[in-house]
XYZ file of C-alpha atoms in Angstrom:
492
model
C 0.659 -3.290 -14.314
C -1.719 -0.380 -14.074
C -3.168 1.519 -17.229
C -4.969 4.575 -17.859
C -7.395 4.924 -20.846
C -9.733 7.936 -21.604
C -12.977 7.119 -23.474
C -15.040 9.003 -24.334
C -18.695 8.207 -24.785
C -21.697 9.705 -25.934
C -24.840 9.446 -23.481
C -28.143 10.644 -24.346
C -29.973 11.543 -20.937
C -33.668 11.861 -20.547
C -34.819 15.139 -18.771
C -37.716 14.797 -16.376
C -40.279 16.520 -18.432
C -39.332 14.006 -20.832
C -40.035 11.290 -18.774
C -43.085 12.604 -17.797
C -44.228 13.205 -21.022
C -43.405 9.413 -21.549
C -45.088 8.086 -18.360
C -47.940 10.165 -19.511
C -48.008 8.960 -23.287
C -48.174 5.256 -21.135
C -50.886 5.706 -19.577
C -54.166 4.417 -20.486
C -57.518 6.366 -21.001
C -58.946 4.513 -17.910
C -55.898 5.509 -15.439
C -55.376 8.932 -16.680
C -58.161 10.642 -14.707
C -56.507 9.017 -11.481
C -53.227 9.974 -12.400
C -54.337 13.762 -12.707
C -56.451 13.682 -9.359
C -52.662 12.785 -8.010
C -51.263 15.534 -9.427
C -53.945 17.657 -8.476
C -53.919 16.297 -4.995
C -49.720 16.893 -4.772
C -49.486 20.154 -6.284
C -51.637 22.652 -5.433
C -50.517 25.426 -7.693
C -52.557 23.041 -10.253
C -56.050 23.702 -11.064
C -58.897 21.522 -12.576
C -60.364 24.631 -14.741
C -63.625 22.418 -15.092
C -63.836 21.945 -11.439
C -62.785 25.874 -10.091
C -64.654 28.356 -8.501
C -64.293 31.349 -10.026
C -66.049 33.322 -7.534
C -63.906 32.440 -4.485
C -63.822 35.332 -1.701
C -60.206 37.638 -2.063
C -59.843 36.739 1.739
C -58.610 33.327 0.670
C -55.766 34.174 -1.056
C -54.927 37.692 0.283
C -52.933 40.118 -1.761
C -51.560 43.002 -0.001
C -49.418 45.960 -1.422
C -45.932 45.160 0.050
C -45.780 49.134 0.163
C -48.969 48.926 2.382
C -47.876 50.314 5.869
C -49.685 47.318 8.121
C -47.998 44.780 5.801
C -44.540 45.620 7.410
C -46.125 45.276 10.413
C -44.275 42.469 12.605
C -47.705 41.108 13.539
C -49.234 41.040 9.953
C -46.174 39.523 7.993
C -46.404 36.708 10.474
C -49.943 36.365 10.283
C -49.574 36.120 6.081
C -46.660 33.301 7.405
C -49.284 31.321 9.329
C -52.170 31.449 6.263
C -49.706 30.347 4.268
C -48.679 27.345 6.223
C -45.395 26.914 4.222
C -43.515 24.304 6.990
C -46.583 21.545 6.193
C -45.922 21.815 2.542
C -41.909 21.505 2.684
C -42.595 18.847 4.883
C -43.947 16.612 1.663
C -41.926 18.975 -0.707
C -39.401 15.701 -0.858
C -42.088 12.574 -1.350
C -41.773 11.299 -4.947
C -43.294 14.076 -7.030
C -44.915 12.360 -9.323
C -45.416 8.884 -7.797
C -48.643 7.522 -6.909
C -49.608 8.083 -3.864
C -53.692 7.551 -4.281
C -53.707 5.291 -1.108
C -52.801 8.206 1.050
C -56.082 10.441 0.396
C -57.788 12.560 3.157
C -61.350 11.383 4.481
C -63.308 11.846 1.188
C -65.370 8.857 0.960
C -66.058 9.239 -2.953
C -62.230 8.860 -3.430
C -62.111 5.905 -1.067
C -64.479 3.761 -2.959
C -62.296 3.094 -6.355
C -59.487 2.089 -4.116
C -59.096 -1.543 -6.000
C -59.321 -4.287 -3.339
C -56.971 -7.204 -3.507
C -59.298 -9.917 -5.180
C -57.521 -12.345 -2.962
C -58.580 -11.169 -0.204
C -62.560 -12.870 -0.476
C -61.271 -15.892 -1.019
C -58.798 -16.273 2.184
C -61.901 -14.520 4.306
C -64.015 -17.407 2.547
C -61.787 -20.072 3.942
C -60.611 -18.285 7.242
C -64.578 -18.143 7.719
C -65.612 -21.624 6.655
C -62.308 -22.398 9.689
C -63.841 -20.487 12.466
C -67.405 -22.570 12.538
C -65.343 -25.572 12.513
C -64.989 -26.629 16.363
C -61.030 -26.614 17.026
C -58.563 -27.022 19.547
C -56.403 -23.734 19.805
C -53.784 -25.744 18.489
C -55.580 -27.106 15.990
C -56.884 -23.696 14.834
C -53.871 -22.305 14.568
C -52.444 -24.897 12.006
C -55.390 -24.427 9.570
C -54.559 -20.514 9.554
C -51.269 -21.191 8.614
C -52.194 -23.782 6.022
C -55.031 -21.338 4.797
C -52.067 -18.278 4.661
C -49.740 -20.369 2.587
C -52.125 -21.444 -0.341
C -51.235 -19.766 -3.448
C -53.871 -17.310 -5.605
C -55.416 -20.599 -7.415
C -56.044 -22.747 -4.061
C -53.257 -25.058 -4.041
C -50.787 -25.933 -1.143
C -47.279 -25.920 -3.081
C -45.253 -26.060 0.293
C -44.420 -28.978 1.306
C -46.400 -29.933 4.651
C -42.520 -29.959 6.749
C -42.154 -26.456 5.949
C -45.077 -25.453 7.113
C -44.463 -27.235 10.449
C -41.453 -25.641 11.191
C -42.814 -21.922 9.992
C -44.957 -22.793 12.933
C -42.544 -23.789 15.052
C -40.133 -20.655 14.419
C -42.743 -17.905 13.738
C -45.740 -18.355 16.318
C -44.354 -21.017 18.627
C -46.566 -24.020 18.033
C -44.589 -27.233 18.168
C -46.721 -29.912 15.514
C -46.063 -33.056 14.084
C -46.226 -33.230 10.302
C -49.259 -35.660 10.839
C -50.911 -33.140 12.665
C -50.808 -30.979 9.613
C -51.650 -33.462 7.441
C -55.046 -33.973 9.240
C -55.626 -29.751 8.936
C -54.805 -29.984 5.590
C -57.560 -32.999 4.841
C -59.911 -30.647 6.747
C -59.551 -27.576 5.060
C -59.764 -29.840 1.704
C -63.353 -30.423 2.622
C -64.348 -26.696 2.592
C -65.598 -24.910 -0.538
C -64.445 -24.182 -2.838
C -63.745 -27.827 -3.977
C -60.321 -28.765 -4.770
C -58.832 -25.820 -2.702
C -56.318 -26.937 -0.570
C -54.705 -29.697 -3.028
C -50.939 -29.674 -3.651
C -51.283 -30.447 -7.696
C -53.562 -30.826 -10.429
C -54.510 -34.345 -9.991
C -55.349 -34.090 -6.174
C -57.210 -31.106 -7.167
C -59.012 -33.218 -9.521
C -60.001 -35.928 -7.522
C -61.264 -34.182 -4.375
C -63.812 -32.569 -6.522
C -64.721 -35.947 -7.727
C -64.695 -37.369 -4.775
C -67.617 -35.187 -3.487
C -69.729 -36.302 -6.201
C -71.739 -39.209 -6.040
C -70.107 -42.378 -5.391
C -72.394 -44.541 -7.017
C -72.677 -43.144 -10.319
C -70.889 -45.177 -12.748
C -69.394 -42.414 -14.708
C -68.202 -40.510 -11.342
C -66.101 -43.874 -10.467
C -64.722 -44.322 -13.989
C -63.920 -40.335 -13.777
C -61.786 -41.277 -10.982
C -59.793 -44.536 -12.593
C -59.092 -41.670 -15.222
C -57.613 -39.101 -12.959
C -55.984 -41.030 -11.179
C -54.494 -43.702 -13.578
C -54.348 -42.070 -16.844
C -54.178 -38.261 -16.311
C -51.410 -38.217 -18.639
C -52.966 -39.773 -21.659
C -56.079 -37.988 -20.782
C -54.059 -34.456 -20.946
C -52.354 -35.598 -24.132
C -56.322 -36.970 -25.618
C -54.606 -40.364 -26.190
C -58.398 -41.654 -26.137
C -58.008 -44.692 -28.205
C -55.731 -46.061 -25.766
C -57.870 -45.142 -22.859
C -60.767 -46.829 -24.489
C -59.241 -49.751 -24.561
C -56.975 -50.122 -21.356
C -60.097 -49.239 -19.621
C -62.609 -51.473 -21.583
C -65.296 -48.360 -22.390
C -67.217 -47.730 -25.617
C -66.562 -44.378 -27.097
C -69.438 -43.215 -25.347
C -68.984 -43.578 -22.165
C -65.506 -41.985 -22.440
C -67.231 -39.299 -24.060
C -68.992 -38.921 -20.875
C -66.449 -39.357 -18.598
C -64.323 -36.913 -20.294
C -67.124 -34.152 -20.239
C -67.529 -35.388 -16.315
C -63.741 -34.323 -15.941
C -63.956 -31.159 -18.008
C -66.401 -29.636 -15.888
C -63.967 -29.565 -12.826
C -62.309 -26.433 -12.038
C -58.707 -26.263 -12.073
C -57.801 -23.418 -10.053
C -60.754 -23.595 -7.916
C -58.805 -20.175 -6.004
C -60.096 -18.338 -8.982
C -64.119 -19.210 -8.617
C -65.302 -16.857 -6.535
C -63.444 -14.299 -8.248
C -65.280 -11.414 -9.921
C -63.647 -10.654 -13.472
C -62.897 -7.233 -12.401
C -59.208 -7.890 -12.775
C -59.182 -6.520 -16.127
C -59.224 -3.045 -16.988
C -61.989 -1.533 -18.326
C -61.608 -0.230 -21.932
C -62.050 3.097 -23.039
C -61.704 4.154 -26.105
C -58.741 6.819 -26.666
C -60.073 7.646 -30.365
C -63.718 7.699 -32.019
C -63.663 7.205 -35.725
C -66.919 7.873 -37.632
C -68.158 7.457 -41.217
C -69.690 10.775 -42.541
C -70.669 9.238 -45.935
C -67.335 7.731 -47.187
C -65.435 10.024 -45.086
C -63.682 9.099 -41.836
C -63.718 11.485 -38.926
C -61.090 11.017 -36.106
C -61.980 12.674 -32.844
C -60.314 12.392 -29.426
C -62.144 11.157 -26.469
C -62.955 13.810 -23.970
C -60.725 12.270 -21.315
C -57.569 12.747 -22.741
C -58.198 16.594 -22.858
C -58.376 17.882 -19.496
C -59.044 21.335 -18.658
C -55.648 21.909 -16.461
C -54.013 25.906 -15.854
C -51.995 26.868 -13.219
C -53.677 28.326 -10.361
C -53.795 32.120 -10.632
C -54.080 32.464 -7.093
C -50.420 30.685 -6.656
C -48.822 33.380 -9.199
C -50.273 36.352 -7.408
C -48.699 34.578 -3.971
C -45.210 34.068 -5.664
C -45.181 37.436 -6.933
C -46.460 38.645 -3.515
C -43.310 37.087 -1.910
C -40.463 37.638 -4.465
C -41.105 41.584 -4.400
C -40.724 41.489 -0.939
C -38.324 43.847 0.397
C -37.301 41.711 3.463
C -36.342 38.507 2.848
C -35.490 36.233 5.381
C -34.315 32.124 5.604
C -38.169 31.574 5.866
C -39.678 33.644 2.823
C -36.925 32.517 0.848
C -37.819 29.258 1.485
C -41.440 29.994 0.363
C -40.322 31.589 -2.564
C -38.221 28.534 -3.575
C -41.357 26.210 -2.990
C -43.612 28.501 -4.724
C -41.961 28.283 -7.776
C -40.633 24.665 -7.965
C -44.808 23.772 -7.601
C -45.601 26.463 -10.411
C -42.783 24.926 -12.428
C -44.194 21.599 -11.982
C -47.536 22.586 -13.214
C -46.544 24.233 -16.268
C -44.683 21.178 -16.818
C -47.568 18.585 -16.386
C -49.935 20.552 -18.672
C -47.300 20.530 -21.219
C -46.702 17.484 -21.155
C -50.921 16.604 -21.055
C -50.718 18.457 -24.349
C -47.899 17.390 -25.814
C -49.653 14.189 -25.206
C -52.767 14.511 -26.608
C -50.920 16.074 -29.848
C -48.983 12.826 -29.906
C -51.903 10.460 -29.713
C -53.835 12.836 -32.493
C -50.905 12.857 -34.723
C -50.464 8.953 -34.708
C -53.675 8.040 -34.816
C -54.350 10.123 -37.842
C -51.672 8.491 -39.383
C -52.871 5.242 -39.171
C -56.126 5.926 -40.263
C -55.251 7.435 -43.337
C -52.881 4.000 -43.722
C -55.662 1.747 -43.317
C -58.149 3.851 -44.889
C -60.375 1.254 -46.445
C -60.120 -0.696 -43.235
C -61.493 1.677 -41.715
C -64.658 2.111 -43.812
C -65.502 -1.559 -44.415
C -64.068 -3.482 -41.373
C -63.113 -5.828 -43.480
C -59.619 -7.951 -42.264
C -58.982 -8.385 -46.009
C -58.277 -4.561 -46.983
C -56.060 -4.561 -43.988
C -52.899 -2.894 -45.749
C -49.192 -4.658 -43.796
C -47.587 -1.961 -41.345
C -44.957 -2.027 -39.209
C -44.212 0.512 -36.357
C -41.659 2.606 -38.876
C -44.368 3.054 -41.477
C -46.061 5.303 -38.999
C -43.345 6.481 -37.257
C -41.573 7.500 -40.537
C -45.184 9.401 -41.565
C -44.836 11.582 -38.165
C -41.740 11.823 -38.193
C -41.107 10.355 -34.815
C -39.319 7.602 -32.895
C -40.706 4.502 -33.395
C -40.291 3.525 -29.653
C -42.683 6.591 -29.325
C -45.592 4.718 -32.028
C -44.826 1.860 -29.850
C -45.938 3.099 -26.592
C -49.146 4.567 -28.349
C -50.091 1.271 -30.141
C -49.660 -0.890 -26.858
C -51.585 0.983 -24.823
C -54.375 2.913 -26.736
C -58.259 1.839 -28.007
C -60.056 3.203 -31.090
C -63.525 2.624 -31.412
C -65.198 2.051 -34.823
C -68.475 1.138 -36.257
C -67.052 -2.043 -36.755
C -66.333 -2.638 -32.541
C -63.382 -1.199 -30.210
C -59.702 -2.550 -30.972
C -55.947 -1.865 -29.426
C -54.166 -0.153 -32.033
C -51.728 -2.416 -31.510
C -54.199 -5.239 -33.885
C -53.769 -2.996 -36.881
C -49.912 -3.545 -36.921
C -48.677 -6.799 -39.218
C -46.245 -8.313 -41.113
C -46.279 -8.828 -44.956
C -47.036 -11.807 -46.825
C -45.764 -12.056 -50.366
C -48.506 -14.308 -52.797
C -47.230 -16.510 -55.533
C -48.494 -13.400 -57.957
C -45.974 -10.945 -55.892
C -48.834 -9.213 -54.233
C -48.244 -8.596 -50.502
C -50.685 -9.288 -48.183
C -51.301 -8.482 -44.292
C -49.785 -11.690 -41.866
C -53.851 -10.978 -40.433
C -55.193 -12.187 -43.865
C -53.364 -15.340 -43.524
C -54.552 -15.953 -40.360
C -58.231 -15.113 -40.450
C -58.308 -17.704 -43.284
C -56.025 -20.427 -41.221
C -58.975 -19.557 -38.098
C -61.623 -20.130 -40.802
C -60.254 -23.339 -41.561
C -59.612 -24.365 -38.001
C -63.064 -23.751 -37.390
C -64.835 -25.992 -39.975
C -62.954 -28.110 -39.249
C -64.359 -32.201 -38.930
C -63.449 -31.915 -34.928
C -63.063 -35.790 -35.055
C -60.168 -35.582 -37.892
C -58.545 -31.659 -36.993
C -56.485 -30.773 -39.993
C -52.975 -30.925 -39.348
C -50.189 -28.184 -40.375
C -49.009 -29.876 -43.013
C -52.499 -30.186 -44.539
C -52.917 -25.797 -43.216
C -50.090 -25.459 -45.082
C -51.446 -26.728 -48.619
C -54.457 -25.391 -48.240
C -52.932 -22.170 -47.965
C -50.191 -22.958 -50.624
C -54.102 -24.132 -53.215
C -54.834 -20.165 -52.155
C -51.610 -18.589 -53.362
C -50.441 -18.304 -49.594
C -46.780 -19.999 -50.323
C -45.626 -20.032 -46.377
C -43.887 -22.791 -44.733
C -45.527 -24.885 -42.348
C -43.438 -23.768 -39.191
C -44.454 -20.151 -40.242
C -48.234 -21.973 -40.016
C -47.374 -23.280 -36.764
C -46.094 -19.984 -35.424
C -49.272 -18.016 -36.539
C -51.284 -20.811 -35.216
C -49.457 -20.594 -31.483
C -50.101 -16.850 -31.955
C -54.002 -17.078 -32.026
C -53.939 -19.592 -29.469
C -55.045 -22.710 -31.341
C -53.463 -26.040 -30.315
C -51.741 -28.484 -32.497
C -54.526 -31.034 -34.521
C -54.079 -33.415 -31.607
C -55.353 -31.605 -28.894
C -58.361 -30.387 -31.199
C -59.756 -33.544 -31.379
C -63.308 -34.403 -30.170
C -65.039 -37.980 -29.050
């Protein structure tokens, strides 16, 4: 039996100035300079005001009096057609207006060069390189490629050596047995980097041992290790070790600082750390003598306007008298580019505003912070206390915090770290979550390293302090920074 039901619902819907005021507010200090060259680069009624000439020749944008007789001139109105080139700009009119499409720049070679590289890409070459010297049947050769293409970013071989025989079989024709492969694979397991090539941890492991020296007492023992007792080894079960294997404490010391120098993703070592992003600061705060001073970095403030040479050309063509399918066309495109400038400078402000206004507000929150540095005057806050200060959404505080750097005397920090939870003491004081665990990371690190203090013993010590948390709440902060449990922290 059929029904019919109205609802009715309530929808709040973005607008796209909106959300390009929010992929703006996103964006990082680093990025943003990119992400206006784009702009720059798709709209052209968009000027850098920094970067202008404001001496260019009248020629280049010509503005004729429509009343002018030669401007109704059949020959001249096409000719102002032609400068104008209006079919190559509808042509891209329709390619994602504000996506990124850096890739696709022109021949400048200045622009080329901060194209990021795939960091893989050294690697594979290093490998595909260390193949060609090796002398190969084509056959031969053209199982190691595929072997080579189907290890993963950290070196290993996680296919299983079947499928790679019949990728070869179905995509470039080579009919191989899976021995064949398996002598490619042993191959390309003796090339550098060590271990690359291995299809888990513990092959990994001992094909870096195994190009160490044989006879070296310490080497062979490394290897019983690996390849007998990996698991206790992972899990620091040394007493057992020491006494399956017969060793004195010392030599498993060794042989434990023999295994810990191995590399376990040897795909990562010849990669340069330039995966991560390089920090700039979105916010300077300075002490003037007991007085903080907030200042935005110079980046975020681009000098943007909308080209005046753009407005004279709309103007030029919506007070023409004749309009045909092709002027209206330009008049259309005209104004949807000026429209789209107005609307990315607003939105530049609107975003440096935003930044200013939260910023300030958490400065003035964590005032003394700010002036000592010290983690113990660092008041609680959650995202509501600001957002209820600037009167905005918190999801807006949110986007700032994760994504934005202020530097201090006291070192550079994501405003994100300023953000905790509150602690209530036994005397009904309440204390930053960041106190608690600067003291727990104290503790941790004074630690006697051959008897780590457990989180039952954290949690007393903490409870002797007037910190009265439970120990799973120990445990959590303790997972937060990164620490493992007492076990794992224990030394030879």
């Amino acid at each position: 039996m059929l029904k019919q039901n109205l609802q009715q619902k309530l929808l709040q819907k973005l607008s796209p100035q909106q959300i390009q005021f929010i992929k703006l507010l996103q964006v990082p200090t680093v990025s943003l300079d990119t992400r206006i060259k784009e702009e720059l680069e798709e709209n052209p009624a968009l000027e850098d005001f920094s970067l202008s000439n404001m001496s260019e020749p009248e020629e280049a944008y010509p503005d004729k009096d429509p009343d002018d007789d030669s401007y109704n001139k059949d020959d001249n109105e096409q000719s102002d057609f032609d400068e104008f080139n209006i079919d190559d700009y509808l042509q891209d009119d329709n390619v994602n207006d504000y996506g990124s499409r850096y890739d696709q720049n022109g021949d400048d070679d200045e622009e080329r060069k901060e194209i990021p590289i795939a960091i893989q890409s050294s690697f594979f070459e290093s490998l595909q390189a260390q193949l060609d010297l090796v002398p190969l049947s084509d056959k031969d050769f053209q199982i190691g490629q595929q072997i080579i293409g189907s290890l993963d970013d950290d070196g290993y071989l996680r296919r299983a050596i079947m499928s790679i025989t019949d990728d070869l079989a179905f995509s470039q024709n080579v009919m191989a047995e899976d021995e064949e492969v398996e002598e490619m694979l042993k191959l390309i397991q003796s090339f550098d980097p060590a271990g690359v090539g291995a299809r888990d941890l513990q092959e990994c492991l001992l094909i870096q041992l195994r190009k160490k020296d044989p006879n070296d007492p310490i080497i062979k023992k490394a290897i019983i290790v690996v390849e007998q007792y990996l698991d206790e080894f992972t899990r620091k079960h040394y007493d057992k070790m020491e006494r399956q294997l017969s060793m004195t404490s010392e030599e498993l010391k060794a042989v434990v600082n023999e295994i810990l120098k191995l590399n376990p993703k040897p795909g990562d070592s010849n990669e340069v750390n330039t995966k991560q992003m390089q920090v700039i600061p979105d916010f300077h705060i300075s002490n003037n003598d007991g007085v903080l001073i907030l200042t935005l970095n110079s980046k975020n403030a681009p000098e943007l306007r909308v080209s005046r040479s753009y407005q004279d050309m709309f103007e030029h063509y919506d007070k023409s008298s004749q309009k045909d399918k092709k002027l209206r066309e330009a008049v259309q495109f005209v104004k949807q580019k000026l429209d789209s400038a107005k609307w990315f400078i607003d939105a530049i402000k609107q975003r440096q505003q935003t930044l200013l206004k939260t910023m300030n507000a958490i400065m003035q929150y964590q005032y003394e912070y700010f002036l000592t540095g010290d983690d113990r005057n660092l008041r609680p806050m959650i995202l509501k206390d600001i957002a209820d200060r600037i009167g905005m959404d918190i999801s807006t505080v949110s986007r700032v915090a994760n994504s934005k750097y202020v530097q201090t005397e006291h070192g550079t920090f994501l405003l994100k770290s300023f953000f905790s939870e509150a602690i209530q003491m036994e005397s009904g004081e309440e204390v930053s979550n960041k106190e608690v665990k600067k003291i727990l990371e104290n503790f941790i690190g004074a630690e006697d390293k051959h008897h780590p203090l457990a989180d039952e013993k954290l949690t007393e010590i903490l409870k002797d302090k007037g910190y009265n948390i439970a120990r799973r709440t120990v445990a959590k902060y303790r997972e937060q920074m990164n620490i493992p449990v007492a076990r794992l922290r224990k030394e030879l």
